[in-house]
Amino acid sequence: MTATTTATAPATGRPAATGRTVLRLHRAALIVWLVVVAAAAGSLLWAYGPGATEVYANWRRGCPDDIDACMWDTTINGYYRAVRLPELALSWLCLPVAAWAGAALTGRELENGTAQLAWTQSVSPARWLVGKLAVPAVVLTAGTTVLVLVHRLTFEGNPFPVYLSWSEREPFVANGTVALALPLCALAVGALTGLLLRRTLPALALGTAVTWGVVRLAALVTPDLWPWQTATASLESEWPSMGSDVPYGDQGVLTDAGARIPYPNCGDDFARCMADHHAVAFYADYHPASDFWPLQLVETGILLGVATAAVATAFWLLRRRTA
Amino acid sequence: MTDTALEAAALGKRFGRLRRSAGWALRDCSFALPAGRVCAVVGPNGAGKSTLLALAAGLTAPTEGSLTVLGGPAGQARARVGFVAQDKPLYPQLTVAETLRMGGDLNPGRWDARAAERIAAGGDLDPKARIRALSGGQRTRVALALALGKRPELLLLDEPMADLDPLARHELMGVLMSQAAQHGTTIVMSSHVVAELEDSCDHLLLIGGGRVRLAGDIDALLETHARVSAAADTDLAPHTVVESRTTGRQLSALIRPAAPLPADWRTGTPSLEELVLSYLRNPEAKAAGAPAKSPEESVA
């Protein structure tokens, strides 16, 4: 991106203030984003402060002596929502970002001819696209960084033992770099669809759909891209449980030859059934809590890879189309 | 400054290679426009005028051939070229003042804020009015202010006056002409209304069916053509006939004389409109005033 900037800077010395123009054009979107970030951060901070003390104190009134006797009840709902809504926002704001990028950032400009208006000022199409992508990228990254930091604070300080597992999708996203990569990927994919389709509504729809697909796919394949730990348990015991807050993968029984087979459909005679299948132990693949950062980085890598490819395609497309 | 503002060599542009409607909007265009001229790009609807201007503004890349703008490739002269597209695109959510400020931001080192504001103010435009609230004519005024504010060396205007009332048209044409006179700006203006351009332009580029039909200095073009009337059985050879019509015993024709005309013919100088219409009505008439290369040779 930097190479493009320097190569096409106007010869007059002072570079064109494309950033200021982008901010001026998308003031409404910027305000919406600031409101969303402020509301989500406020909600998380409430949960970190009064939520964690008052709601907790209230909850413990039902089980003052033994915390293990405490169950989920309605007194925690407020706290739950205050944390879960910002987590949902961090997980799914990428979709409105993609819709906005496809429709308002590029699609509408090409449809109305206002992009061409910008290109006939002293700004080359490539430089225009640099401004169009860089300014929202900085604003989005700044906002999500704040939210991730505040969420981590709330997550660490969560006094309730009954929920907020690191491996659940929403807390997982909100605790790490995936939350930063999601809107960047959405921005790039949306902007590319806008450039490709050159129409507002189709770009809005396709940009959102493709982003949704990429996000789902990245979440789906990530656990398999980092080596699983395998837990085993003898056939006499129950299941090789590593706790309820780790993600599990492949599960089944191990044969005496060391092969993995799916859990057989046994009738009444369990021991006979196991012997028939030469089964010697249960096994279950899982990711321990220490896999949090590797998993984060793998998924972030996928999302940023898609984003980079989309940005490169967008520049290539623009360069091919315009003189 | 170079002395050629625009130079096309075998320029061609094809749209939609994949679609069934794929076709050439421009083909085999070769012409040269000297700097400092006010050039009328004339042709029927869909002739390729807008495509030519978009190519000159660096908005689209040519499919074949080349177009030199102010001495370099089309895309590299952006800062020195002003362009107003046919539908006058502007950002509807900005105010007039913000639009002009954007012009300053995007044209560093070239922007003449006072000139731009003066043009906008001529139409009693409220600087705080949003673009979306303006009439078509007012938008044209803002678009022209934006294009002139960057003090271009070459100004490309696609049907600039189409939605202006006669008064505003006269006033803005005056602004354009004084700009051309003061700064030596080359102006290229397209229209399908010839009368609109006759008084202000000194150079003609006639485009029909995606090809250059006629190019050159208007006075010179008019001088090299003649309107003649003669007896119906007259042989017009060796002159190049652009158009001829026989009414009863009378033959009237528009020709490009190749030799002195016989004394018994009644001759006259055609008007620009007559010349343009004759060429447009007769697509098979040979292109005139084009560079030395014949169309056959220029097919790359």
XYZ file of C-alpha atoms in Angstrom:
623
model
C 0.000 0.000 0.000
C 2.841 2.382 0.806
C 4.406 1.722 -2.566
C 1.195 2.784 -4.272
C 1.032 5.973 -2.242
C 4.485 7.159 -3.129
C 4.286 6.093 -6.753
C 1.192 8.101 -7.519
C 1.594 11.165 -5.318
C 0.910 14.344 -7.254
C 3.937 16.205 -8.425
C 3.009 19.345 -6.510
C 4.730 18.261 -3.300
C 1.983 18.415 -0.700
C -0.089 15.240 -0.971
C -3.823 15.432 -1.493
C -5.820 15.227 1.731
C -7.767 12.125 0.746
C -8.106 11.120 4.391
C -9.924 14.307 5.313
C -12.200 13.873 2.323
C -13.029 10.294 3.303
C -13.854 11.425 6.850
C -16.007 14.249 5.501
C -17.907 11.914 3.191
C -18.529 9.223 5.776
C -19.171 11.376 8.819
C -22.478 9.632 9.561
C -20.869 6.185 9.558
C -18.078 7.463 11.802
C -20.598 8.807 14.315
C -22.510 5.513 14.333
C -19.260 3.617 14.912
C -18.204 5.908 17.778
C -21.616 5.496 19.413
C -21.437 1.694 19.089
C -17.909 1.593 20.546
C -18.846 3.929 23.396
C -21.979 1.956 24.231
C -20.201 -1.411 24.136
C -17.253 -0.140 26.182
C -19.646 1.453 28.696
C -21.585 -1.763 29.012
C -18.433 -3.802 29.605
C -17.097 -1.307 32.128
C -20.392 -1.413 34.003
C -20.078 -5.198 34.141
C -16.475 -4.869 35.327
C -17.369 -2.390 38.080
C -20.872 -2.332 39.597
C -21.884 -5.508 37.799
C -19.102 -7.561 39.265
C -19.669 -6.250 42.807
C -23.376 -5.518 43.264
C -24.838 -8.213 41.019
C -22.397 -10.703 42.522
C -23.311 -9.717 46.072
C -26.980 -10.084 45.198
C -26.409 -13.482 43.645
C -24.440 -14.766 46.624
C -27.377 -13.988 48.910
C -28.991 -17.185 47.608
C -25.979 -19.269 48.502
C -23.925 -17.357 51.065
C -21.862 -20.243 52.367
C -21.032 -22.488 49.463
C -20.388 -21.006 46.010
C -20.756 -24.457 44.462
C -24.398 -24.419 45.545
C -24.990 -21.266 43.537
C -26.888 -21.813 40.311
C -27.661 -19.646 37.348
C -30.614 -17.445 38.202
C -32.293 -14.337 36.928
C -30.244 -12.000 39.102
C -27.320 -12.488 36.721
C -29.283 -11.639 33.578
C -28.293 -7.987 33.609
C -24.629 -8.827 33.991
C -24.885 -11.506 31.330
C -26.423 -9.129 28.815
C -23.955 -6.378 29.609
C -21.124 -8.715 28.657
C -22.737 -10.782 25.942
C -24.080 -7.925 23.812
C -20.637 -6.304 23.324
C -19.246 -9.774 22.618
C -21.916 -10.315 19.971
C -21.103 -6.903 18.545
C -17.402 -7.762 18.283
C -18.280 -11.083 16.645
C -20.834 -9.845 14.154
C -20.215 -6.138 13.486
C -18.136 -7.366 10.568
C -21.375 -7.933 8.645
C -22.611 -4.317 8.800
C -19.038 -3.225 8.094
C -19.009 -5.335 4.922
C -22.415 -4.017 3.910
C -21.262 -0.451 4.442
C -17.968 -0.953 2.634
C -19.621 -2.568 -0.360
C -22.484 -0.112 -0.596
C -21.418 3.274 0.719
C -17.636 3.139 0.433
C -17.187 1.913 -3.136
C -20.360 0.596 -4.817
C -22.401 3.775 -4.603
C -19.453 5.949 -5.646
C -18.950 3.936 -8.805
C -22.667 3.804 -9.491
C -23.167 7.568 -9.113
C -19.925 8.535 -10.783
C -18.614 10.311 -7.690
C -15.572 8.022 -7.678
C -14.805 9.332 -11.145
C -15.265 12.842 -9.752
C -12.520 12.124 -7.217
C -10.272 10.590 -9.880
C -10.474 13.751 -11.957
C -9.207 15.858 -9.089
C -5.461 15.508 -8.535
C -5.951 12.022 -7.088
C -5.221 8.817 -8.932
C -7.684 5.922 -8.554
C -5.098 3.924 -6.590
C -4.534 6.759 -4.133
C -8.271 7.220 -3.810
C -8.599 3.556 -2.862
C -5.711 3.854 -0.383
C -7.604 6.627 1.409
C -10.901 4.777 1.158
C -9.391 1.701 2.840
C -6.823 3.191 5.212
C -9.061 5.650 7.048
C -11.831 3.136 7.910
C -9.180 0.503 8.722
C -7.551 2.810 11.272
C -10.881 3.860 12.785
C -12.185 0.283 12.980
C -8.946 -1.056 14.450
C -8.811 1.684 17.063
C -12.392 0.989 18.144
C -12.063 -2.785 18.300
C -8.740 -2.529 20.149
C -10.415 -0.506 22.886
C -13.274 -2.995 23.096
C -10.985 -6.035 23.192
C -8.899 -4.513 25.984
C -11.974 -3.619 28.015
C -13.467 -7.034 27.373
C -10.313 -8.772 28.557
C -10.472 -6.701 31.718
C -14.088 -7.735 32.301
C -13.375 -11.341 31.398
C -10.477 -11.596 33.851
C -12.534 -9.952 36.561
C -15.613 -12.114 36.039
C -16.524 -13.345 39.539
C -19.187 -15.784 38.408
C -17.987 -19.359 38.055
C -20.973 -20.400 35.985
C -20.200 -19.035 32.577
C -17.846 -17.081 30.327
C -15.714 -19.871 29.037
C -12.666 -18.905 26.970
C -13.613 -21.374 24.258
C -17.144 -20.185 23.614
C -17.302 -18.416 20.276
C -18.193 -14.904 21.431
C -15.763 -14.583 24.376
C -13.090 -16.267 22.244
C -13.461 -13.618 19.537
C -13.719 -10.725 21.973
C -10.572 -11.705 23.882
C -8.046 -11.575 21.095
C -6.802 -10.556 17.705
C -9.665 -12.246 15.841
C -11.879 -9.329 16.862
C -9.421 -6.962 15.166
C -9.136 -9.022 12.011
C -12.884 -9.495 11.469
C -13.779 -5.885 10.548
C -10.609 -5.491 8.458
C -11.498 -8.583 6.451
C -15.083 -7.330 6.096
C -13.835 -3.909 4.959
C -11.602 -5.399 2.285
C -14.178 -7.914 1.022
C -16.938 -5.285 0.987
C -14.806 -2.716 -0.831
C -13.814 -5.300 -3.429
C -17.397 -6.352 -4.137
C -18.332 -2.684 -4.540
C -15.522 -2.236 -7.072
C -16.455 -5.432 -8.870
C -20.194 -4.889 -9.114
C -20.171 -1.063 -9.309
C -23.699 -1.006 -7.919
C -24.888 -0.230 -4.405
C -27.457 -2.859 -3.526
C -25.859 -5.904 -5.168
C -22.541 -4.950 -3.534
C -24.245 -4.618 -0.163
C -25.809 -8.056 -0.458
C -22.854 -9.910 -1.948
C -20.280 -8.218 0.291
C -22.221 -9.201 3.389
C -22.842 -12.757 2.185
C -19.226 -13.399 1.220
C -17.983 -11.949 4.514
C -20.385 -14.164 6.437
C -19.095 -17.183 4.514
C -15.449 -16.277 5.121
C -16.030 -15.685 8.839
C -17.925 -18.956 9.282
C -15.366 -20.902 7.284
C -12.441 -19.427 9.231
C -14.110 -20.341 12.525
C -14.860 -23.836 11.236
C -11.410 -24.775 9.984
C -9.293 -23.058 12.637
C -9.472 -25.778 15.367
C -8.162 -28.373 12.898
C -5.251 -26.201 11.844
C -3.597 -26.379 15.252
C -2.621 -29.802 16.625
C -5.216 -31.253 18.975
C -4.341 -32.708 22.353
C -5.755 -36.173 22.867
C -7.214 -37.321 26.138
C -7.813 -41.015 26.746
C -9.756 -42.877 29.381
C -10.159 -46.564 30.126
C -13.340 -48.285 29.074
C -14.330 -48.722 32.706
C -14.316 -45.019 33.378
C -16.796 -42.524 31.994
C -15.592 -40.194 29.243
C -12.181 -38.528 29.013
C -13.531 -35.201 30.147
C -11.171 -32.251 30.289
C -13.835 -29.975 31.669
C -16.757 -28.232 30.076
C -14.846 -25.151 28.928
C -12.524 -26.641 26.322
C -13.373 -27.238 22.685
C -13.574 -30.914 21.729
C -12.773 -32.373 18.340
C -12.766 -35.964 17.146
C -14.046 -38.503 19.674
C -14.385 -42.285 19.714
C -12.585 -45.416 20.852
C -9.045 -46.653 20.324
C -8.489 -50.229 19.152
C -5.678 -52.466 20.356
C -3.901 -51.773 17.073
C -3.890 -48.076 17.972
C -6.471 -47.115 15.359
C -9.218 -44.595 16.027
C -12.745 -45.735 15.313
C -16.010 -43.898 15.888
C -17.938 -44.848 18.982
C -19.698 -48.074 17.997
C -23.413 -48.495 18.338
C -23.472 -50.994 21.181
C -26.448 -52.922 22.446
C -26.912 -54.067 26.013
C -23.674 -55.995 26.323
C -21.153 -53.154 26.429
C -18.115 -55.253 27.300
C -18.816 -57.779 24.530
C -19.359 -54.980 22.023
C -16.059 -53.315 22.941
C -14.238 -56.630 22.672
C -15.759 -57.232 19.214
C -14.327 -53.907 18.065
C -10.963 -54.575 19.757
C -11.531 -51.367 21.681
C -9.174 -50.637 24.519
C -9.894 -47.017 25.503
C -11.979 -43.946 24.886
C -10.287 -40.959 23.349
C -11.231 -37.330 22.748
C -9.351 -34.572 20.953
C -9.411 -31.201 22.670
C -7.677 -27.861 22.819
C -6.400 -26.912 26.251
C -6.667 -23.317 27.442
C -3.015 -22.838 26.486
C -4.069 -23.209 22.833
C -5.979 -19.911 23.060
C -3.293 -17.762 21.452
C -2.278 -20.256 18.747
C -5.940 -20.614 17.779
C -6.383 -16.831 17.812
C -3.364 -16.333 15.583
C -4.367 -19.057 13.122
C -7.837 -17.567 12.675
C -6.468 -14.023 12.518
C -4.026 -15.199 9.869
C -6.804 -16.653 7.740
C -8.923 -13.494 7.995
C -6.033 -11.145 7.260
C -4.972 -13.395 4.400
C -8.400 -13.053 2.831
C -8.300 -9.295 3.480
C -4.893 -8.948 1.818
C -6.011 -10.943 -1.200
C -9.158 -8.805 -1.504
C -7.175 -5.551 -1.272
C -4.636 -6.747 -3.830
C -7.435 -7.759 -6.201
C -9.131 -4.392 -5.715
C -5.974 -2.479 -6.645
C -5.323 -4.758 -9.606
C -8.879 -4.291 -10.815
C -8.726 -0.525 -10.491
C -5.395 -0.340 -12.267
C -6.645 -2.499 -15.126
C -9.809 -0.475 -15.585
C -8.452 3.043 -15.408
C -5.640 4.796 -17.185
C 3.553 23.212 -21.680
C 3.342 21.114 -24.780
C 1.692 22.490 -27.882
C -0.519 19.449 -28.370
C -3.204 19.100 -25.743
C -4.682 15.844 -26.960
C -3.322 13.353 -29.417
C -5.010 10.083 -30.265
C -3.379 7.338 -32.286
C -5.564 4.463 -33.481
C -7.483 4.849 -30.243
C -10.167 2.243 -29.561
C -12.388 1.345 -26.640
C -14.549 -1.728 -26.403
C -17.064 -2.258 -23.625
C -18.245 -5.517 -22.104
C -16.140 -8.143 -23.784
C -18.177 -10.872 -22.102
C -21.646 -9.523 -22.674
C -23.724 -10.043 -25.765
C -23.986 -6.272 -26.188
C -20.197 -6.077 -26.450
C -19.130 -3.520 -28.979
C -16.705 -0.833 -29.853
C -17.638 2.601 -28.529
C -14.648 4.091 -30.301
C -12.390 2.658 -32.965
C -9.432 3.813 -35.034
C -9.574 7.341 -33.703
C -6.597 9.425 -34.727
C -6.492 13.169 -34.294
C -4.457 15.906 -32.695
C -5.778 18.898 -30.819
C -3.369 21.847 -30.479
C -3.152 23.463 -27.050
C -5.072 26.640 -26.410
C -7.978 25.762 -28.659
C -11.644 25.541 -27.781
C -12.720 22.298 -29.357
C -16.246 21.131 -30.004
C -16.765 17.387 -29.926
C -19.879 16.865 -31.977
C -21.786 13.763 -32.862
C -25.137 12.046 -32.513
C -26.183 10.357 -29.291
C -24.112 7.264 -28.613
C -21.398 8.289 -31.052
C -18.604 7.823 -28.516
C -18.186 11.417 -27.337
C -18.443 10.553 -23.649
C -16.119 7.599 -24.080
C -13.501 9.804 -25.689
C -13.715 12.363 -22.888
C -13.562 9.646 -20.190
C -10.454 8.244 -21.872
C -8.868 11.688 -21.938
C -9.672 12.167 -18.253
C -7.979 8.866 -17.412
C -11.187 7.315 -16.114
C -11.036 4.298 -18.367
C -8.167 2.604 -20.111
C -8.166 2.311 -23.909
C -8.600 -1.153 -25.383
C -6.180 -0.358 -28.184
C -4.136 2.517 -29.485
C -2.998 5.397 -27.331
C -4.099 8.787 -26.137
C -1.587 11.424 -25.140
C -2.849 14.134 -22.816
C -0.722 17.254 -22.281
C 2.334 15.370 -23.446
C 1.957 12.225 -21.329
C -0.236 9.174 -20.900
C -3.848 10.027 -20.063
C -3.725 8.966 -16.393
C -0.668 11.019 -15.508
C -2.001 14.455 -16.267
C -4.818 14.284 -13.686
C -3.714 17.332 -11.738
C -3.698 19.466 -14.896
C -6.971 18.226 -16.368
C -10.446 19.308 -15.322
C -13.421 17.132 -16.147
C -17.169 17.553 -15.819
C -19.111 14.393 -16.595
C -22.434 14.445 -18.373
C -24.558 13.716 -15.287
C -22.523 16.089 -13.071
C -21.803 13.641 -10.244
C -21.328 15.320 -6.860
C -21.588 14.018 -3.316
C -25.227 14.625 -2.372
C -24.528 14.643 1.382
C -22.035 17.522 1.206
C -22.895 21.210 1.160
C -21.720 23.515 -1.605
C -19.012 24.918 0.674
C -17.864 21.434 1.703
C -17.735 20.361 -1.931
C -15.454 23.275 -2.752
C -13.330 22.547 0.345
C -12.986 18.989 -0.921
C -11.711 20.472 -4.184
C -9.017 22.242 -2.164
C -8.126 19.061 -0.284
C -7.857 16.940 -3.392
C -5.995 19.491 -5.522
C -3.135 20.624 -3.285
C -1.025 23.378 -4.748
C -3.408 24.094 -7.608
C -6.664 25.081 -5.962
C -7.954 28.607 -6.511
C -10.597 28.862 -3.814
C -11.664 32.373 -4.766
C -12.229 31.543 -8.400
C -14.283 28.486 -7.459
C -16.355 30.435 -4.953
C -16.915 33.207 -7.462
C -18.350 30.794 -10.016
C -20.588 29.169 -7.422
C -21.688 32.535 -6.052
C -22.728 33.674 -9.539
C -25.780 31.474 -9.257
C -26.942 32.844 -5.916
C -26.029 29.502 -4.382
C -26.237 29.245 -0.623
C -22.858 27.789 0.421
C -24.643 25.902 3.201
C -27.122 24.239 0.837
C -26.711 20.496 0.429
C -25.946 19.267 -3.078
C -28.983 16.957 -2.953
C -31.229 20.004 -2.588
C -29.899 21.745 -5.710
C -31.531 21.881 -9.113
C -29.825 20.376 -12.133
C -28.570 23.740 -13.294
C -27.192 24.619 -9.877
C -25.372 21.308 -9.736
C -23.826 22.037 -13.109
C -22.582 25.323 -11.699
C -20.980 23.620 -8.690
C -19.443 20.956 -10.932
C -17.961 23.667 -13.160
C -16.684 25.565 -10.111
C -14.969 22.375 -8.955
C -13.422 21.800 -12.380
C -12.272 25.398 -12.861
C -11.054 25.801 -9.267
C -8.124 23.500 -9.942
C -6.983 25.824 -12.740
C -6.729 23.093 -15.369
C -4.619 23.349 -18.483
C -7.111 21.140 -20.251
C -10.792 21.261 -19.452
C -12.984 18.389 -20.609
C -16.713 19.103 -20.527
C -19.278 16.467 -21.452
C -22.550 18.128 -22.491
C -21.863 20.903 -19.983
C -24.757 23.199 -20.767
C -27.547 20.662 -21.243
C -29.582 21.542 -18.176
C -28.884 25.251 -17.855
C -31.366 27.971 -18.649
C -30.343 30.341 -21.486
C -29.222 33.035 -19.064
C -26.987 30.751 -16.990
C -25.739 29.120 -20.182
C -24.682 32.463 -21.541
C -23.043 33.502 -18.284
C -21.122 30.249 -17.757
C -20.049 30.112 -21.371
C -18.650 33.592 -20.774
C -16.787 32.335 -17.691
C -15.343 29.453 -19.700
C -14.273 31.671 -22.573
C -12.603 34.203 -20.310
C -10.832 31.329 -18.554
C -9.605 30.089 -21.923
C -8.497 33.565 -22.939
C -6.811 34.424 -19.617
C -4.965 31.216 -18.876
C -4.731 29.694 -22.337
C -6.806 26.756 -21.149
C -7.612 24.198 -23.796
C -11.300 23.402 -23.640
C -12.882 20.308 -25.125
C -16.635 20.454 -25.026
C -19.041 17.849 -26.308
C -22.565 18.464 -27.456
C -25.067 17.199 -29.942
C -26.403 20.715 -30.386
C -24.090 22.316 -32.915
C -25.558 25.774 -32.593
C -24.567 25.786 -28.925
C -20.886 25.553 -29.839
C -20.664 27.484 -33.079
C -19.886 30.876 -31.548
C -17.394 29.775 -28.948
C -15.382 26.991 -30.541
C -12.588 27.259 -33.054
C -11.846 23.582 -33.487
C -14.093 20.712 -34.449
C -13.989 17.008 -33.760
C -16.906 15.255 -35.403
C -17.493 11.740 -34.165
C -19.958 9.314 -35.670
C -20.305 5.599 -35.144
C -17.248 5.526 -32.923
C -14.957 7.035 -35.548
C -13.541 10.483 -36.234
C -15.402 11.848 -39.221
C -13.997 15.330 -39.325
C -11.269 17.046 -37.332
C -9.586 20.381 -37.597
C -9.801 24.112 -37.355
C -13.404 25.140 -37.987
C -12.573 27.995 -40.361
C -10.225 25.785 -42.327
C -12.805 23.026 -42.515
C -15.439 25.418 -43.790
C -13.012 26.792 -46.365
C -12.118 23.387 -47.732
C -15.752 22.501 -48.260
C -18.200 24.079 -50.645
C -21.911 24.010 -51.155
C -22.587 23.812 -54.867
C -25.630 23.859 -57.133
C -25.418 22.705 -60.707
C -27.448 21.023 -63.397
C -28.753 17.601 -62.438
C -26.586 15.686 -64.906
C -23.313 17.272 -63.776
C -20.449 14.926 -62.945
C -19.005 15.989 -59.603
C -15.673 14.176 -60.083
C -12.861 14.708 -59.187
C -14.228 16.440 -56.095
C -14.966 14.466 -52.937
C -18.708 14.382 -52.489
C -19.930 14.456 -48.930
C -23.594 14.692 -49.791
C -25.537 15.289 -52.941
C -29.219 15.608 -53.649
C -31.094 16.015 -56.896
C -34.309 17.997 -56.941
C -35.840 18.122 -60.433
C -33.163 19.483 -62.773
C -31.115 20.865 -59.914
C -28.244 19.087 -58.147
C -27.154 20.464 -54.809
C -24.166 19.003 -53.085
C -21.651 19.535 -50.366
C -18.231 18.725 -51.681
C -14.587 18.962 -50.832
C -13.181 20.548 -53.995
C -10.074 18.883 -55.372
C -9.625 21.463 -58.106
C -10.937 24.912 -58.936
C -14.707 24.713 -59.453
C -16.276 25.394 -62.868
C -17.582 28.917 -63.221
C -21.153 27.835 -64.128
C -21.687 26.221 -60.687
C -23.270 28.282 -58.010
C -21.044 27.908 -54.948
C -21.174 28.985 -51.347
C -19.481 28.349 -48.023
C -21.471 25.959 -45.848
C -22.381 26.812 -42.285
C -20.916 24.653 -39.529
C -24.281 23.052 -38.926
C -24.710 22.200 -42.613
C -21.258 20.685 -42.702
C -21.846 18.583 -39.585
C -25.271 17.418 -40.696
C -24.026 16.470 -44.149
C -21.334 14.259 -42.668
C -23.688 12.717 -40.124
C -26.321 11.951 -42.757
C -23.753 10.235 -44.953
C -21.760 7.811 -42.830
C -19.949 6.467 -45.881
C -18.445 9.872 -46.738
C -14.688 9.871 -46.287
C -13.241 11.290 -43.110
C -11.647 14.627 -43.679
C -8.921 16.546 -41.937
C -7.669 13.445 -40.179
C -3.928 12.955 -39.829
C -1.940 11.747 -42.790
C -2.399 8.096 -41.855
C -5.305 6.452 -43.639
C -7.752 4.468 -41.509
C -6.510 1.209 -43.050
C -2.960 1.901 -41.932
C -3.893 2.944 -38.458
C -5.530 -0.366 -37.603
C -2.889 -1.774 -35.320
